[in-house]
Structure formats: structure tokens, C-alpha cells
Amino acid sequence: MAIGQASPHSSSSPEQRRTDGSMWKYIKYLNVFVFCKCLKLLGNIMVLMVLGIVGFTWYAVVPGYYGPLMLVGPAGRAFGSTIVVVVFSMLAIMLSWCYLATVLVDPGRVPPGWHPFPDDAVAARELELMQYADYYIDRRDPRRPRFCKRCSAWKPERSHHCSMSGHCVLKMDHYCIWVVNCVGLLNYKFFLQFLAYTFVASVMAIACLIKPMLTFFQGTVGSGSAIAFISVVINSAFAVSLAGFLVMHANMLAANCTTIEMYEKERIHPWPYNKGLQRNFEEIFGKSKLRWLLPIYTADERRQLLESCLNTRLLQSCMSSSTGRDAV
């Protein structure tokens, strides 16, 4: 058979090709998450599980072992046990606060009627031009104008449609089943704080519970030895996995890049949002060193975050540079 000649077995009738085409069109625009509503129910269970693990670990460290040591024995041991109880309790409170903030805070939505153009007429004309095959703009550039077909609205730069949430999320990083929420512009800081506090708490729990865990293996069932053993196993798994997440997000924070942007097939270089390590960090955590530790934003910090996504300066510079390339 000659090269390029169709095989008689691969030929299909026009009706079959039309049917295949309509099926592919349906599959292409099928929102599979419609059939995964159970994921949100699973997410609610995950929230309870996370809070349960925090409570279980706190019980193993404080009432299960170090709490009783505060009341008996030498003064030095009682003082050291008191320090452990206070520090670990503070860690448990902070990681729970950061976790609930990540769960409950909306990551940021596109305001109704928003578009990046000077007026509605320009936005309508740009949308019409996008329908033509010869419409060109560098798709590697995240500052390009983008229109969400599912929301029937323009998307700000760095925004993406979240199928689980059902709307576009500002500076979307990822959807996290552990928090039953999308991690984005307004709760990414809280998510990073949760990872950091949980990692520190897990490492501290392992270090504090090594001694009572060893009594479990020695056959001497002491105060909370079985609980200590289970807690060390759980926290060891969390510490290992969280270490990897922290390294990954630290690298993305240093480059001012989201998880979605990091794994895109093509990205422009240099990355237009990279302002240097200090400014990248302050863009997310703010300039107040106290609020670096707290899962809160002031009204001014929230305004600056929203302006970083909703302004049109970057888009206008992007379009002007594209026009200049086309003119050349």
C-alpha cells in the first residue's frame, strides 16, 4: 500500500464521521466534575479528619504525656514539660487557625462585568475579533486578554476557571481536597502558613513522643505509649510529605509563580511577575513582620492584592508590545 493511501478498513461513511465529530464535541465540553459532587462531601470529611488528627496529636503530647509531668517530679523536668505544653499548644492553635482560614476564606472572584479594556465597546470588539482564525496574540503570555466560555466573562491575568467551585478564581493555584476550597489570591498566604505550622508541629510531636513510643516497643505500656506510637507514625508521614510541599511552594514563591503556571507547557522568559525574592514574598505576606505569622490581611493589603490581578497596566503593555511586533 502506498504511503498516504487510506486503508479500506479505516474508511468511514459521512454519517459516521458526523456522529464521531458530534460525540467528540460533546466530550470536549463535558464537565466531568458535575459527576463528582461526592468530592465535596469527601472534602468535608477530610476537614473533620484533619482537625481530628490535630486534636489527637495534641492529646498525645499534652494530656497524654507532658501534662502529668508538669505536676510531679523534679522542678527542672516540670519546667521543661511546661515549655513543651505551651509551645505545642500554640502551634496547634496557629495551624488550626490557618487551616480554617484556608477553608473558609474565598480565594477571590472576578467582579461582575469586569474586563481589561478602556470601555465596553472595546471589550465587545475584542471579543468579536477573537472569533476570527487570524486573531493572534502570544498564548505563552499570561497577560493576554482571555475570555472564559463557561462563565461568559473576561478573565483577569493569572485567573483560571475552577470546575469544582464553578467560577473563575483570581490567581488560582490549585483546588485542594484537604481544604474543600480553591487556593488562590486571598488565601494562598494562609495555605502556606498552614503547611509551615503543620510541618513544625509534626516534627516537634515526633521529637517529644520518641521516649514514650520506645516504652511501647519495650513492652512496658506507660502513660500514653500506644497513643504516642500512633501519633509518631501519623506525624512522620505528614512531616515527610509536607517537607516536599514546602520546598516546592518555596521555589514558586521565590519566582512569584503558581502551581498552574509552573507546570504550563510553555512560559515566556523572563517571567513578568518575578519582582525579586523580597518583593515576591511581601506581595503575598505583606510588609508587617507580625502578620507574616498570622492568617489575616488588612483592608489595604487586600486592596493591593486585588489590584495586582485586576489592573490593566500589564495587559496594556502586553498588547502594545504585541502590536509593535506585528507592525515590524
Coordinates of C-alpha atoms in Angstrom, one line a residue:
M1 CA 0.0 0.0 0.0
A2 CA 1.4 3.4 -0.9
I3 CA 2.3 5.9 1.8
G4 CA -0.6 8.3 2.5
Q5 CA -3.2 5.9 1.0
A6 CA -6.1 5.2 3.3
S7 CA -6.7 1.7 4.4
P8 CA -10.0 0.2 3.3
H9 CA -10.7 -0.9 6.9
S10 CA -10.2 2.7 8.2
S11 CA -12.7 4.3 5.8
S12 CA -16.0 5.5 7.3
S13 CA -19.2 6.9 6.0
P14 CA -20.0 10.7 6.2
E15 CA -22.8 9.8 8.7
Q16 CA -20.3 8.0 11.0
R17 CA -17.8 10.9 10.7
R18 CA -20.6 13.4 11.7
T19 CA -21.6 11.2 14.6
D20 CA -17.9 10.9 15.8
G21 CA -17.5 14.6 15.4
S22 CA -20.6 15.4 17.5
M23 CA -19.5 12.9 20.1
W24 CA -16.1 14.5 20.4
K25 CA -17.6 17.9 20.6
Y26 CA -19.8 16.7 23.5
I27 CA -16.9 15.1 25.3
K28 CA -14.7 18.1 24.8
Y29 CA -17.0 20.4 26.6
L30 CA -18.2 17.9 29.2
N31 CA -17.7 19.0 32.7
V32 CA -16.7 15.8 34.4
F33 CA -16.8 17.4 37.8
V34 CA -20.6 17.5 37.5
F35 CA -20.5 13.8 38.2
C36 CA -18.0 14.2 41.1
K37 CA -20.2 16.1 43.6
C38 CA -19.2 13.5 46.1
L39 CA -15.7 15.1 46.2
K40 CA -17.2 18.0 48.2
L41 CA -18.7 15.6 50.6
L42 CA -15.4 13.8 50.8
G43 CA -13.7 17.1 51.4
N44 CA -15.9 17.8 54.4
I45 CA -14.9 14.5 55.8
M46 CA -11.2 15.4 55.2
V47 CA -11.7 18.7 57.1
L48 CA -13.0 16.7 60.1
M49 CA -10.2 14.2 59.7
V50 CA -7.5 17.0 59.7
L51 CA -9.0 18.6 62.8
G52 CA -9.3 15.2 64.4
I53 CA -5.6 14.4 63.7
V54 CA -4.6 17.8 65.2
G55 CA -6.7 17.1 68.3
F56 CA -5.3 13.5 68.6
T57 CA -1.7 14.7 68.4
W58 CA -2.2 17.5 70.9
Y59 CA -3.8 14.9 73.3
A60 CA -0.8 12.6 72.8
V61 CA 1.7 15.3 73.6
V62 CA -0.1 17.4 76.3
P63 CA -2.6 15.4 78.4
G64 CA -1.1 12.0 77.4
Y65 CA 2.5 12.6 78.5
Y66 CA 3.8 16.1 79.3
G67 CA 0.8 17.4 81.1
P68 CA 1.2 15.0 84.0
L69 CA 4.9 15.6 84.2
M70 CA 4.3 19.3 85.0
L71 CA 2.8 18.2 88.3
V72 CA 5.3 15.6 89.5
G73 CA 9.0 15.0 89.6
P74 CA 11.9 17.4 89.8
A75 CA 11.4 21.1 89.2
G76 CA 13.6 21.1 86.1
R77 CA 11.6 18.4 84.4
A78 CA 8.3 20.2 85.4
F79 CA 9.6 23.4 83.9
G80 CA 10.7 21.7 80.6
S81 CA 7.3 19.9 80.4
T82 CA 5.6 23.3 80.8
I83 CA 7.6 24.8 78.0
V84 CA 6.6 21.8 75.7
V85 CA 2.9 22.1 76.6
V86 CA 2.8 25.9 76.0
V87 CA 4.8 25.8 72.7
F88 CA 3.0 22.8 71.3
S89 CA -0.5 24.2 72.3
M90 CA 0.4 27.4 70.5
L91 CA 1.4 25.5 67.4
A92 CA -1.8 23.5 67.4
I93 CA -3.8 26.7 67.8
M94 CA -2.0 28.5 64.9
L95 CA -2.1 25.6 62.5
S96 CA -5.8 25.2 63.2
W97 CA -6.4 28.9 62.7
C98 CA -4.5 28.9 59.4
Y99 CA -6.3 25.8 58.2
L100 CA -9.8 27.1 58.9
A101 CA -8.8 30.4 57.3
T102 CA -7.8 28.5 54.1
V103 CA -11.1 26.6 54.2
L104 CA -13.4 29.5 54.9
V105 CA -11.8 32.5 53.0
D106 CA -12.9 32.9 49.4
P107 CA -9.8 32.9 47.2
G108 CA -11.1 35.7 45.1
R109 CA -13.7 36.0 42.3
V110 CA -13.9 38.1 39.2
P111 CA -16.1 41.1 39.8
P112 CA -19.3 41.0 37.6
G113 CA -18.9 42.9 34.3
W114 CA -15.1 43.2 34.7
H115 CA -12.9 43.5 31.6
P116 CA -9.4 44.8 31.0
F117 CA -10.3 47.2 28.2
P118 CA -10.9 51.0 28.3
D119 CA -14.6 50.7 27.8
D120 CA -17.4 48.2 27.0
A121 CA -17.2 48.9 23.2
V122 CA -13.6 48.0 23.0
A123 CA -14.3 44.8 25.0
A124 CA -17.1 43.8 22.7
R125 CA -14.9 44.5 19.6
E126 CA -12.0 42.5 21.1
L127 CA -14.3 39.6 21.8
E128 CA -15.6 39.6 18.2
L129 CA -12.0 39.7 16.9
M130 CA -11.1 36.7 18.9
Q131 CA -13.6 34.6 16.9
Y132 CA -11.5 35.0 13.7
A133 CA -8.9 32.5 12.8
D134 CA -6.2 35.1 12.0
Y135 CA -6.5 36.6 15.5
Y136 CA -3.0 36.5 17.0
I137 CA -1.6 37.0 20.5
D138 CA 1.2 35.2 22.2
R139 CA -0.5 32.5 24.2
R140 CA 2.5 32.0 26.4
D141 CA 2.0 35.4 27.9
P142 CA -0.4 35.2 30.9
R143 CA -1.1 39.0 30.5
R144 CA -3.0 38.3 27.2
P145 CA -6.8 39.0 27.1
R146 CA -8.7 35.8 27.9
F147 CA -12.4 35.1 27.8
C148 CA -14.0 32.3 29.9
K149 CA -16.6 30.5 27.9
R150 CA -18.1 28.8 30.9
C151 CA -18.5 32.0 32.9
S152 CA -19.2 34.0 29.7
A153 CA -16.9 36.7 31.1
W154 CA -13.4 38.1 30.7
K155 CA -10.7 36.6 33.0
P156 CA -8.1 38.7 34.6
E157 CA -4.5 37.8 34.2
R158 CA -3.4 34.7 36.2
S159 CA -7.1 33.7 36.7
H160 CA -8.5 30.3 35.8
H161 CA -11.8 28.6 35.9
C162 CA -12.3 26.2 38.8
S163 CA -14.7 23.4 37.8
M164 CA -15.2 22.4 41.4
S165 CA -16.1 25.9 42.5
G166 CA -18.0 26.7 39.3
H167 CA -16.4 30.1 38.7
C168 CA -13.1 31.8 37.8
V169 CA -10.6 32.2 40.7
L170 CA -8.1 35.1 40.9
K171 CA -4.5 33.9 40.7
M172 CA -5.6 30.3 41.1
D173 CA -3.0 28.0 42.4
H174 CA -4.9 24.7 42.7
Y175 CA -8.1 23.1 44.1
C176 CA -7.2 21.3 47.4
I177 CA -9.5 18.5 48.5
W178 CA -8.0 18.8 52.0
V179 CA -9.5 22.2 52.5
V180 CA -12.6 21.8 50.3
N181 CA -11.6 25.1 48.6
C182 CA -9.6 26.6 45.8
V183 CA -6.3 28.0 46.8
G184 CA -5.9 31.4 45.2
L185 CA -5.1 35.1 45.6
L186 CA -6.7 35.8 49.0
N187 CA -6.0 32.5 50.9
Y188 CA -2.7 31.4 49.4
K189 CA -0.8 33.0 52.3
F190 CA -3.0 31.1 54.8
F191 CA -2.3 27.9 52.9
L192 CA 1.5 28.4 53.1
Q193 CA 1.2 29.2 56.8
F194 CA -0.8 26.1 57.4
L195 CA 1.9 24.0 55.7
A196 CA 4.7 25.6 57.7
Y197 CA 2.9 25.4 61.1
T198 CA 1.9 21.8 60.5
F199 CA 5.4 20.7 59.5
V200 CA 6.9 22.3 62.6
A201 CA 4.2 20.8 64.8
S202 CA 4.7 17.3 63.3
V203 CA 8.5 17.4 63.8
M204 CA 8.0 18.6 67.4
A205 CA 5.5 15.9 68.1
I206 CA 7.8 13.2 66.8
A207 CA 10.7 14.5 68.9
C208 CA 8.6 14.8 72.0
L209 CA 7.0 11.4 71.7
I210 CA 10.0 9.3 70.9
K211 CA 10.6 8.4 74.5
P212 CA 7.0 7.2 75.3
M213 CA 6.9 5.4 72.0
L214 CA 10.0 3.4 72.8
T215 CA 8.3 2.1 76.0
F216 CA 5.6 0.7 73.7
F217 CA 8.2 -1.4 71.9
Q218 CA 9.9 -2.4 75.1
G219 CA 6.6 -4.0 76.3
T220 CA 6.3 -1.5 79.1
V221 CA 3.0 0.2 78.5
G222 CA 3.4 3.5 80.1
S223 CA 1.3 6.6 80.2
G224 CA 0.1 7.1 76.6
S225 CA 2.7 4.9 75.0
A226 CA 0.2 3.4 72.5
I227 CA -1.2 6.8 71.6
A228 CA 2.3 8.1 71.3
F229 CA 3.2 5.3 68.9
I230 CA 0.2 6.0 66.6
S231 CA 0.8 9.7 66.7
V232 CA 4.5 9.3 65.7
V233 CA 3.5 7.2 62.7
I234 CA 0.9 9.7 61.5
N235 CA 3.1 12.7 62.0
S236 CA 6.1 11.1 60.4
A237 CA 4.0 10.6 57.2
F238 CA 2.8 14.2 57.4
A239 CA 6.3 15.6 58.0
V240 CA 7.8 13.8 55.0
S241 CA 5.1 14.9 52.6
L242 CA 4.9 18.4 53.9
A243 CA 8.6 18.9 53.5
G244 CA 8.3 18.2 49.8
F245 CA 5.3 20.6 49.5
L246 CA 7.2 23.3 51.4
V247 CA 10.2 23.1 49.1
M248 CA 8.0 23.2 46.0
H249 CA 6.0 26.2 47.2
A250 CA 9.1 28.0 48.4
N251 CA 10.5 27.8 44.9
M252 CA 7.3 29.0 43.4
L253 CA 7.1 31.8 45.9
A254 CA 10.6 32.9 45.1
A255 CA 9.6 33.1 41.4
N256 CA 6.1 34.6 42.0
C257 CA 4.6 31.6 40.2
T258 CA 1.5 29.5 40.8
T259 CA 1.3 25.7 40.6
I260 CA -0.7 26.0 37.4
E261 CA 1.8 28.4 35.8
M262 CA 4.8 26.3 37.0
Y263 CA 3.5 23.3 35.0
E264 CA 2.4 25.0 31.9
K265 CA 4.0 23.6 28.8
E266 CA 5.2 27.0 27.5
R267 CA 6.0 30.1 29.5
I268 CA 7.6 33.3 28.5
H269 CA 11.0 34.3 29.8
P270 CA 11.7 36.3 31.7
W271 CA 8.7 35.7 33.9
P272 CA 6.9 39.1 34.0
Y273 CA 5.7 38.7 37.6
N274 CA 9.0 38.0 39.2
K275 CA 10.0 41.1 41.1
G276 CA 12.8 39.6 43.2
L277 CA 12.7 37.4 46.3
Q278 CA 11.8 40.1 48.8
R279 CA 9.1 41.8 46.8
N280 CA 7.6 38.5 45.8
F281 CA 7.4 37.5 49.4
E282 CA 5.9 40.8 50.5
E283 CA 3.3 40.6 47.8
I284 CA 1.8 37.6 49.5
F285 CA 2.7 38.0 53.1
G286 CA 2.8 41.8 53.4
K287 CA 5.4 44.0 54.9
S288 CA 4.4 43.6 58.6
K289 CA 6.6 41.0 60.2
L290 CA 3.9 40.3 62.8
R291 CA 1.3 39.5 60.1
W292 CA 3.8 37.1 58.5
L293 CA 2.8 34.7 61.2
L294 CA -0.9 35.5 61.3
P295 CA -3.6 34.4 58.8
I296 CA -5.0 37.8 58.3
Y297 CA -4.9 40.7 55.8
T298 CA -5.6 44.3 56.4
A299 CA -8.1 46.1 54.2
D300 CA -5.2 47.9 52.4
E301 CA -3.3 44.6 51.9
R302 CA -6.5 43.0 50.3
R303 CA -6.9 46.1 48.1
Q304 CA -3.3 45.8 46.9
L305 CA -3.7 42.1 46.2
L306 CA -6.8 42.6 44.2
E307 CA -5.2 45.5 42.2
S308 CA -2.3 43.2 41.3
C309 CA -4.7 41.0 39.4
L310 CA -7.4 43.4 38.3
N311 CA -5.4 46.3 37.0
T312 CA -4.9 46.8 33.2
R313 CA -1.4 48.2 33.1
L314 CA 0.3 44.9 32.4
L315 CA -2.3 43.9 29.8
Q316 CA -2.0 47.3 28.0
S317 CA 1.8 47.0 27.9
C318 CA 1.5 43.4 26.6
M319 CA -1.0 44.5 23.8
S320 CA 1.2 47.4 22.8
S321 CA 4.3 45.2 22.6
S322 CA 2.3 42.6 20.5
T323 CA 1.2 45.4 18.2
G324 CA 4.7 46.6 17.8
R325 CA 5.9 43.1 16.8
D326 CA 3.0 42.8 14.3
A327 CA 3.9 46.1 12.8
V328 CA 7.5 45.0 12.3

